[in-house]
Amino acid sequence: FTDEAGHARCFWCRASPLYRHYHDHEWGFPVVDERRLFEKLCLEGFQAGLSWLTILNKREAFRAAMANFEADELARFGATEVAQLLGNAAIVRHRGKIASAIQNARRVLELKREFGSLAAYVWRYAPQAGEGRPAHMTLAAVRALTQSAASVALSRDLKRRGFSFVGPTTMYAFMQAMGLVNDHIEGCGARAAAQAARAAFVPPQ
């Protein structure tokens, strides 16, 4: 869609200025920051059954309530902190998703010990250029892409390691957001910028 200022963007971000800012400056741009990667992993789990806009609107509240998604701090949460989270109306109060985020924090610490960083682990699953990707990223192509061979593999390995709320569709959304793939539609004003950022990006080892 094209906004009132003439900027062309992907169809899904038209609902609010916050959503458009997220689309323009975050979604599809490569990320190596440990906190941001872990935050997105958790928030994708909280999104299950909801819209991303719902979660985005609550993101600052989640950060304040969940130790800013610092995995080593969140991993220490116990029954007292869980009770506080369940009483916090500013976040999604789902006991299973809260427990999952805490448990996933503990599993992330194990990943870091094995791979050096969450980024080094995650970027092993970035598909190579053109691998399993449509030749033209049209609206129909993006709507059809709900998972991929890479997201299935990432999901399977995370589950094997004890993570939860990390199904292949959830992991594909994570890959889209963190720039492992660029699913900005052709003609979107952010697509070229995301492509340039990815071309200059050196995946962590």
PDB file of C-alpha atoms in Angstrom:
ATOM      1  CA  PHE A   1       0.000   0.000   0.000  1.00  0.00           C
ATOM      2  CA  THR A   2       1.042   3.624  -0.446  1.00  0.00           C
ATOM      3  CA  ASP A   3       0.590   5.978   2.492  1.00  0.00           C
ATOM      4  CA  GLU A   4      -0.514   9.604   2.413  1.00  0.00           C
ATOM      5  CA  ALA A   5       3.108  10.743   1.916  1.00  0.00           C
ATOM      6  CA  GLY A   6       3.535   8.450  -1.104  1.00  0.00           C
ATOM      7  CA  HIS A   7       5.699   5.813   0.613  1.00  0.00           C
ATOM      8  CA  ALA A   8       5.103   2.264  -0.653  1.00  0.00           C
ATOM      9  CA  ARG A   9       5.178  -0.434   2.018  1.00  0.00           C
ATOM     10  CA  CYS A  10       4.206  -4.058   2.574  1.00  0.00           C
ATOM     11  CA  PHE A  11       0.467  -4.452   3.063  1.00  0.00           C
ATOM     12  CA  TRP A  12       0.612  -5.809   6.620  1.00  0.00           C
ATOM     13  CA  CYS A  13       1.939  -2.678   8.377  1.00  0.00           C
ATOM     14  CA  ARG A  14      -0.738  -0.179   7.446  1.00  0.00           C
ATOM     15  CA  ALA A  15      -2.617  -0.352  10.768  1.00  0.00           C
ATOM     16  CA  SER A  16      -0.621   2.224  12.771  1.00  0.00           C
ATOM     17  CA  PRO A  17       2.452   4.499  12.758  1.00  0.00           C
ATOM     18  CA  LEU A  18       4.150   2.165  15.249  1.00  0.00           C
ATOM     19  CA  TYR A  19       3.627  -0.764  12.903  1.00  0.00           C
ATOM     20  CA  ARG A  20       4.982   1.191   9.938  1.00  0.00           C
ATOM     21  CA  HIS A  21       8.067   2.240  11.937  1.00  0.00           C
ATOM     22  CA  TYR A  22       8.695  -1.389  12.863  1.00  0.00           C
ATOM     23  CA  HIS A  23       8.364  -2.361   9.208  1.00  0.00           C
ATOM     24  CA  ASP A  24      10.667   0.410   7.971  1.00  0.00           C
ATOM     25  CA  HIS A  25      13.460   0.049  10.535  1.00  0.00           C
ATOM     26  CA  GLU A  26      13.406  -3.453  12.019  1.00  0.00           C
ATOM     27  CA  TRP A  27      11.593  -6.152  10.064  1.00  0.00           C
ATOM     28  CA  GLY A  28      13.834  -7.926   7.582  1.00  0.00           C
ATOM     29  CA  PHE A  29      17.088  -6.242   8.643  1.00  0.00           C
ATOM     30  CA  PRO A  30      19.825  -8.637   9.871  1.00  0.00           C
ATOM     31  CA  VAL A  31      20.228  -8.829  13.642  1.00  0.00           C
ATOM     32  CA  VAL A  32      23.092 -10.224  15.715  1.00  0.00           C
ATOM     33  CA  ASP A  33      22.311  -8.496  19.012  1.00  0.00           C
ATOM     34  CA  GLU A  34      21.813 -11.221  21.615  1.00  0.00           C
ATOM     35  CA  ARG A  35      19.087  -9.437  23.543  1.00  0.00           C
ATOM     36  CA  ARG A  36      17.061  -8.598  20.448  1.00  0.00           C
ATOM     37  CA  LEU A  37      17.281 -12.143  19.109  1.00  0.00           C
ATOM     38  CA  PHE A  38      16.156 -13.629  22.399  1.00  0.00           C
ATOM     39  CA  GLU A  39      13.414 -11.025  22.795  1.00  0.00           C
ATOM     40  CA  LYS A  40      12.024 -11.876  19.376  1.00  0.00           C
ATOM     41  CA  LEU A  41      12.212 -15.595  20.101  1.00  0.00           C
ATOM     42  CA  CYS A  42      10.105 -15.028  23.220  1.00  0.00           C
ATOM     43  CA  LEU A  43       7.663 -12.574  21.685  1.00  0.00           C
ATOM     44  CA  GLU A  44       6.992 -14.843  18.720  1.00  0.00           C
ATOM     45  CA  GLY A  45       5.941 -17.440  21.279  1.00  0.00           C
ATOM     46  CA  PHE A  46       3.650 -14.952  23.010  1.00  0.00           C
ATOM     47  CA  GLN A  47       2.150 -14.063  19.627  1.00  0.00           C
ATOM     48  CA  ALA A  48       0.824 -17.603  19.061  1.00  0.00           C
ATOM     49  CA  GLY A  49      -2.916 -17.216  18.434  1.00  0.00           C
ATOM     50  CA  LEU A  50      -2.647 -13.407  18.413  1.00  0.00           C
ATOM     51  CA  SER A  51      -1.545 -10.705  15.971  1.00  0.00           C
ATOM     52  CA  TRP A  52       1.984  -9.314  15.930  1.00  0.00           C
ATOM     53  CA  LEU A  53       0.524  -5.813  16.296  1.00  0.00           C
ATOM     54  CA  THR A  54      -0.983  -6.858  19.643  1.00  0.00           C
ATOM     55  CA  ILE A  55       2.446  -7.973  20.825  1.00  0.00           C
ATOM     56  CA  LEU A  56       4.221  -4.941  19.358  1.00  0.00           C
ATOM     57  CA  ASN A  57       1.870  -2.629  21.241  1.00  0.00           C
ATOM     58  CA  LYS A  58       2.821  -4.452  24.456  1.00  0.00           C
ATOM     59  CA  ARG A  59       6.539  -4.796  23.725  1.00  0.00           C
ATOM     60  CA  GLU A  60       7.707  -2.077  26.110  1.00  0.00           C
ATOM     61  CA  ALA A  61       5.571  -3.563  28.878  1.00  0.00           C
ATOM     62  CA  PHE A  62       7.056  -6.992  28.188  1.00  0.00           C
ATOM     63  CA  ARG A  63      10.555  -5.534  28.367  1.00  0.00           C
ATOM     64  CA  ALA A  64       9.843  -3.878  31.706  1.00  0.00           C
ATOM     65  CA  ALA A  65       8.266  -7.016  33.162  1.00  0.00           C
ATOM     66  CA  MET A  66      10.709  -9.615  31.823  1.00  0.00           C
ATOM     67  CA  ALA A  67      14.167  -8.225  32.677  1.00  0.00           C
ATOM     68  CA  ASN A  68      14.452  -6.565  29.259  1.00  0.00           C
ATOM     69  CA  PHE A  69      14.808 -10.087  27.846  1.00  0.00           C
ATOM     70  CA  GLU A  70      18.294 -10.505  29.261  1.00  0.00           C
ATOM     71  CA  ALA A  71      18.417 -14.299  29.191  1.00  0.00           C
ATOM     72  CA  ASP A  72      20.653 -14.728  32.228  1.00  0.00           C
ATOM     73  CA  GLU A  73      18.277 -12.637  34.367  1.00  0.00           C
ATOM     74  CA  LEU A  74      15.055 -14.139  33.003  1.00  0.00           C
ATOM     75  CA  ALA A  75      16.450 -17.640  33.565  1.00  0.00           C
ATOM     76  CA  ARG A  76      16.466 -16.920  37.320  1.00  0.00           C
ATOM     77  CA  PHE A  77      12.735 -16.120  37.472  1.00  0.00           C
ATOM     78  CA  GLY A  78      10.829 -18.357  39.859  1.00  0.00           C
ATOM     79  CA  ALA A  79       7.342 -18.704  41.324  1.00  0.00           C
ATOM     80  CA  THR A  80       7.280 -15.165  42.768  1.00  0.00           C
ATOM     81  CA  GLU A  81       8.126 -13.565  39.425  1.00  0.00           C
ATOM     82  CA  VAL A  82       5.662 -15.795  37.571  1.00  0.00           C
ATOM     83  CA  ALA A  83       2.877 -14.700  39.933  1.00  0.00           C
ATOM     84  CA  GLN A  84       3.799 -11.073  39.291  1.00  0.00           C
ATOM     85  CA  LEU A  85       3.709 -11.623  35.532  1.00  0.00           C
ATOM     86  CA  LEU A  86       0.322 -13.321  35.724  1.00  0.00           C
ATOM     87  CA  GLY A  87      -0.998 -10.257  37.537  1.00  0.00           C
ATOM     88  CA  ASN A  88       0.408  -7.803  35.000  1.00  0.00           C
ATOM     89  CA  ALA A  89      -2.416  -6.638  32.745  1.00  0.00           C
ATOM     90  CA  ALA A  90       0.011  -4.832  30.431  1.00  0.00           C
ATOM     91  CA  ILE A  91       1.379  -8.104  28.989  1.00  0.00           C
ATOM     92  CA  VAL A  92      -0.155 -11.349  27.700  1.00  0.00           C
ATOM     93  CA  ARG A  93      -1.015 -13.256  30.880  1.00  0.00           C
ATOM     94  CA  HIS A  94      -0.728 -16.812  29.642  1.00  0.00           C
ATOM     95  CA  ARG A  95       0.864 -19.152  32.169  1.00  0.00           C
ATOM     96  CA  GLY A  96       2.172 -21.573  29.552  1.00  0.00           C
ATOM     97  CA  LYS A  97       3.794 -18.839  27.451  1.00  0.00           C
ATOM     98  CA  ILE A  98       5.347 -17.187  30.516  1.00  0.00           C
ATOM     99  CA  ALA A  99       6.765 -20.513  31.683  1.00  0.00           C
ATOM    100  CA  SER A 100       8.047 -21.152  28.163  1.00  0.00           C
ATOM    101  CA  ALA A 101       9.905 -17.826  28.016  1.00  0.00           C
ATOM    102  CA  ILE A 102      11.641 -18.562  31.323  1.00  0.00           C
ATOM    103  CA  GLN A 103      12.502 -22.105  30.309  1.00  0.00           C
ATOM    104  CA  ASN A 104      13.720 -20.926  26.904  1.00  0.00           C
ATOM    105  CA  ALA A 105      16.012 -18.438  28.658  1.00  0.00           C
ATOM    106  CA  ARG A 106      17.656 -21.336  30.443  1.00  0.00           C
ATOM    107  CA  ARG A 107      18.022 -23.240  27.198  1.00  0.00           C
ATOM    108  CA  VAL A 108      19.548 -20.158  25.505  1.00  0.00           C
ATOM    109  CA  LEU A 109      22.271 -20.078  28.139  1.00  0.00           C
ATOM    110  CA  GLU A 110      23.092 -23.671  27.197  1.00  0.00           C
ATOM    111  CA  LEU A 111      23.193 -22.705  23.503  1.00  0.00           C
ATOM    112  CA  LYS A 112      25.601 -19.880  24.261  1.00  0.00           C
ATOM    113  CA  ARG A 113      27.931 -22.244  26.079  1.00  0.00           C
ATOM    114  CA  GLU A 114      27.925 -24.567  23.070  1.00  0.00           C
ATOM    115  CA  PHE A 115      28.017 -22.079  20.175  1.00  0.00           C
ATOM    116  CA  GLY A 116      29.444 -18.950  21.789  1.00  0.00           C
ATOM    117  CA  SER A 117      26.329 -16.880  21.144  1.00  0.00           C
ATOM    118  CA  LEU A 118      22.677 -17.193  20.211  1.00  0.00           C
ATOM    119  CA  ALA A 119      23.493 -15.271  17.025  1.00  0.00           C
ATOM    120  CA  ALA A 120      26.101 -17.817  15.944  1.00  0.00           C
ATOM    121  CA  TYR A 121      23.563 -20.606  16.457  1.00  0.00           C
ATOM    122  CA  VAL A 122      20.639 -18.887  14.702  1.00  0.00           C
ATOM    123  CA  TRP A 123      22.549 -17.698  11.652  1.00  0.00           C
ATOM    124  CA  ARG A 124      23.595 -21.267  10.846  1.00  0.00           C
ATOM    125  CA  TYR A 125      20.009 -21.644   9.577  1.00  0.00           C
ATOM    126  CA  ALA A 126      19.986 -18.659   7.219  1.00  0.00           C
ATOM    127  CA  PRO A 127      19.248 -19.977   3.719  1.00  0.00           C
ATOM    128  CA  GLN A 128      21.720 -19.292   0.967  1.00  0.00           C
ATOM    129  CA  ALA A 129      20.748 -16.776  -1.709  1.00  0.00           C
ATOM    130  CA  GLY A 130      17.879 -18.132  -3.770  1.00  0.00           C
ATOM    131  CA  GLU A 131      17.622 -21.356  -1.766  1.00  0.00           C
ATOM    132  CA  GLY A 132      13.958 -22.359  -1.776  1.00  0.00           C
ATOM    133  CA  ARG A 133      12.917 -18.752  -2.448  1.00  0.00           C
ATOM    134  CA  PRO A 134      10.497 -17.416  -5.076  1.00  0.00           C
ATOM    135  CA  ALA A 135      12.125 -15.641  -8.015  1.00  0.00           C
ATOM    136  CA  HIS A 136       9.846 -12.646  -7.410  1.00  0.00           C
ATOM    137  CA  MET A 137       8.705 -11.654  -3.922  1.00  0.00           C
ATOM    138  CA  THR A 138       5.115 -10.767  -4.780  1.00  0.00           C
ATOM    139  CA  LEU A 139       2.204 -10.375  -2.393  1.00  0.00           C
ATOM    140  CA  ALA A 140       0.987 -13.874  -3.297  1.00  0.00           C
ATOM    141  CA  ALA A 141       4.466 -15.331  -2.706  1.00  0.00           C
ATOM    142  CA  VAL A 142       4.783 -13.745   0.734  1.00  0.00           C
ATOM    143  CA  ARG A 143       1.320 -14.883   1.789  1.00  0.00           C
ATOM    144  CA  ALA A 144       2.187 -18.433   0.713  1.00  0.00           C
ATOM    145  CA  LEU A 145       5.435 -18.462   2.718  1.00  0.00           C
ATOM    146  CA  THR A 146       4.468 -19.543   6.218  1.00  0.00           C
ATOM    147  CA  GLN A 147       7.428 -21.868   6.777  1.00  0.00           C
ATOM    148  CA  SER A 148      10.484 -23.186   4.974  1.00  0.00           C
ATOM    149  CA  ALA A 149      12.926 -26.076   5.078  1.00  0.00           C
ATOM    150  CA  ALA A 150      15.233 -23.880   7.180  1.00  0.00           C
ATOM    151  CA  SER A 151      12.503 -22.938   9.664  1.00  0.00           C
ATOM    152  CA  VAL A 152      11.485 -26.594   9.972  1.00  0.00           C
ATOM    153  CA  ALA A 153      15.084 -27.556  10.697  1.00  0.00           C
ATOM    154  CA  LEU A 154      15.521 -24.729  13.213  1.00  0.00           C
ATOM    155  CA  SER A 155      12.252 -25.625  14.935  1.00  0.00           C
ATOM    156  CA  ARG A 156      13.163 -29.293  15.120  1.00  0.00           C
ATOM    157  CA  ASP A 157      16.560 -28.608  16.648  1.00  0.00           C
ATOM    158  CA  LEU A 158      15.239 -26.104  19.176  1.00  0.00           C
ATOM    159  CA  LYS A 159      12.560 -28.557  20.310  1.00  0.00           C
ATOM    160  CA  ARG A 160      15.204 -31.254  20.649  1.00  0.00           C
ATOM    161  CA  ARG A 161      17.083 -28.886  22.949  1.00  0.00           C
ATOM    162  CA  GLY A 162      14.047 -28.312  25.163  1.00  0.00           C
ATOM    163  CA  PHE A 163      12.619 -25.086  23.736  1.00  0.00           C
ATOM    164  CA  SER A 164       8.859 -24.614  23.404  1.00  0.00           C
ATOM    165  CA  PHE A 165       6.544 -22.386  21.334  1.00  0.00           C
ATOM    166  CA  VAL A 166       9.077 -22.678  18.507  1.00  0.00           C
ATOM    167  CA  GLY A 167       7.089 -24.389  15.748  1.00  0.00           C
ATOM    168  CA  PRO A 168       8.199 -24.057  12.112  1.00  0.00           C
ATOM    169  CA  THR A 169       5.707 -21.280  11.305  1.00  0.00           C
ATOM    170  CA  THR A 170       6.751 -19.350  14.408  1.00  0.00           C
ATOM    171  CA  MET A 171      10.399 -19.803  13.491  1.00  0.00           C
ATOM    172  CA  TYR A 172       9.772 -18.615   9.940  1.00  0.00           C
ATOM    173  CA  ALA A 173       8.236 -15.417  11.323  1.00  0.00           C
ATOM    174  CA  PHE A 174      11.335 -15.086  13.514  1.00  0.00           C
ATOM    175  CA  MET A 175      13.587 -15.513  10.474  1.00  0.00           C
ATOM    176  CA  GLN A 176      11.629 -12.889   8.532  1.00  0.00           C
ATOM    177  CA  ALA A 177      11.832 -10.374  11.357  1.00  0.00           C
ATOM    178  CA  MET A 178      15.516 -10.912  12.173  1.00  0.00           C
ATOM    179  CA  GLY A 179      16.655 -10.614   8.558  1.00  0.00           C
ATOM    180  CA  LEU A 180      17.614 -14.220   7.871  1.00  0.00           C
ATOM    181  CA  VAL A 181      15.302 -13.829   4.875  1.00  0.00           C
ATOM    182  CA  ASN A 182      14.068 -10.688   3.141  1.00  0.00           C
ATOM    183  CA  ASP A 183      10.315 -10.947   2.583  1.00  0.00           C
ATOM    184  CA  HIS A 184       9.629  -7.292   1.875  1.00  0.00           C
ATOM    185  CA  ILE A 185       7.477  -7.294  -1.248  1.00  0.00           C
ATOM    186  CA  GLU A 186       9.051  -6.024  -4.466  1.00  0.00           C
ATOM    187  CA  GLY A 187       8.145  -2.360  -4.771  1.00  0.00           C
ATOM    188  CA  CYS A 188       8.209  -1.858  -0.993  1.00  0.00           C
ATOM    189  CA  GLY A 189      10.425   1.076  -0.080  1.00  0.00           C
ATOM    190  CA  ALA A 190      12.245  -0.932   2.611  1.00  0.00           C
ATOM    191  CA  ARG A 191      13.142  -3.904   0.420  1.00  0.00           C
ATOM    192  CA  ALA A 192      16.276  -2.420  -1.142  1.00  0.00           C
ATOM    193  CA  ALA A 193      17.543  -1.147   2.226  1.00  0.00           C
ATOM    194  CA  ALA A 194      17.070  -4.588   3.775  1.00  0.00           C
ATOM    195  CA  GLN A 195      18.840  -6.173   0.802  1.00  0.00           C
ATOM    196  CA  ALA A 196      21.772  -3.778   1.152  1.00  0.00           C
ATOM    197  CA  ALA A 197      22.033  -4.417   4.880  1.00  0.00           C
ATOM    198  CA  ARG A 198      22.023  -8.172   4.254  1.00  0.00           C
ATOM    199  CA  ALA A 199      24.662  -7.887   1.511  1.00  0.00           C
ATOM    200  CA  ALA A 200      26.984  -5.998   3.861  1.00  0.00           C
ATOM    201  CA  PHE A 201      26.279  -8.324   6.785  1.00  0.00           C
ATOM    202  CA  VAL A 202      28.857 -10.847   7.936  1.00  0.00           C
ATOM    203  CA  PRO A 203      27.150 -13.734   9.785  1.00  0.00           C
ATOM    204  CA  PRO A 204      28.710 -14.535  13.166  1.00  0.00           C
ATOM    205  CA  GLN A 205      30.858 -17.628  13.464  1.00  0.00           C
TER     206      GLN A 205
END
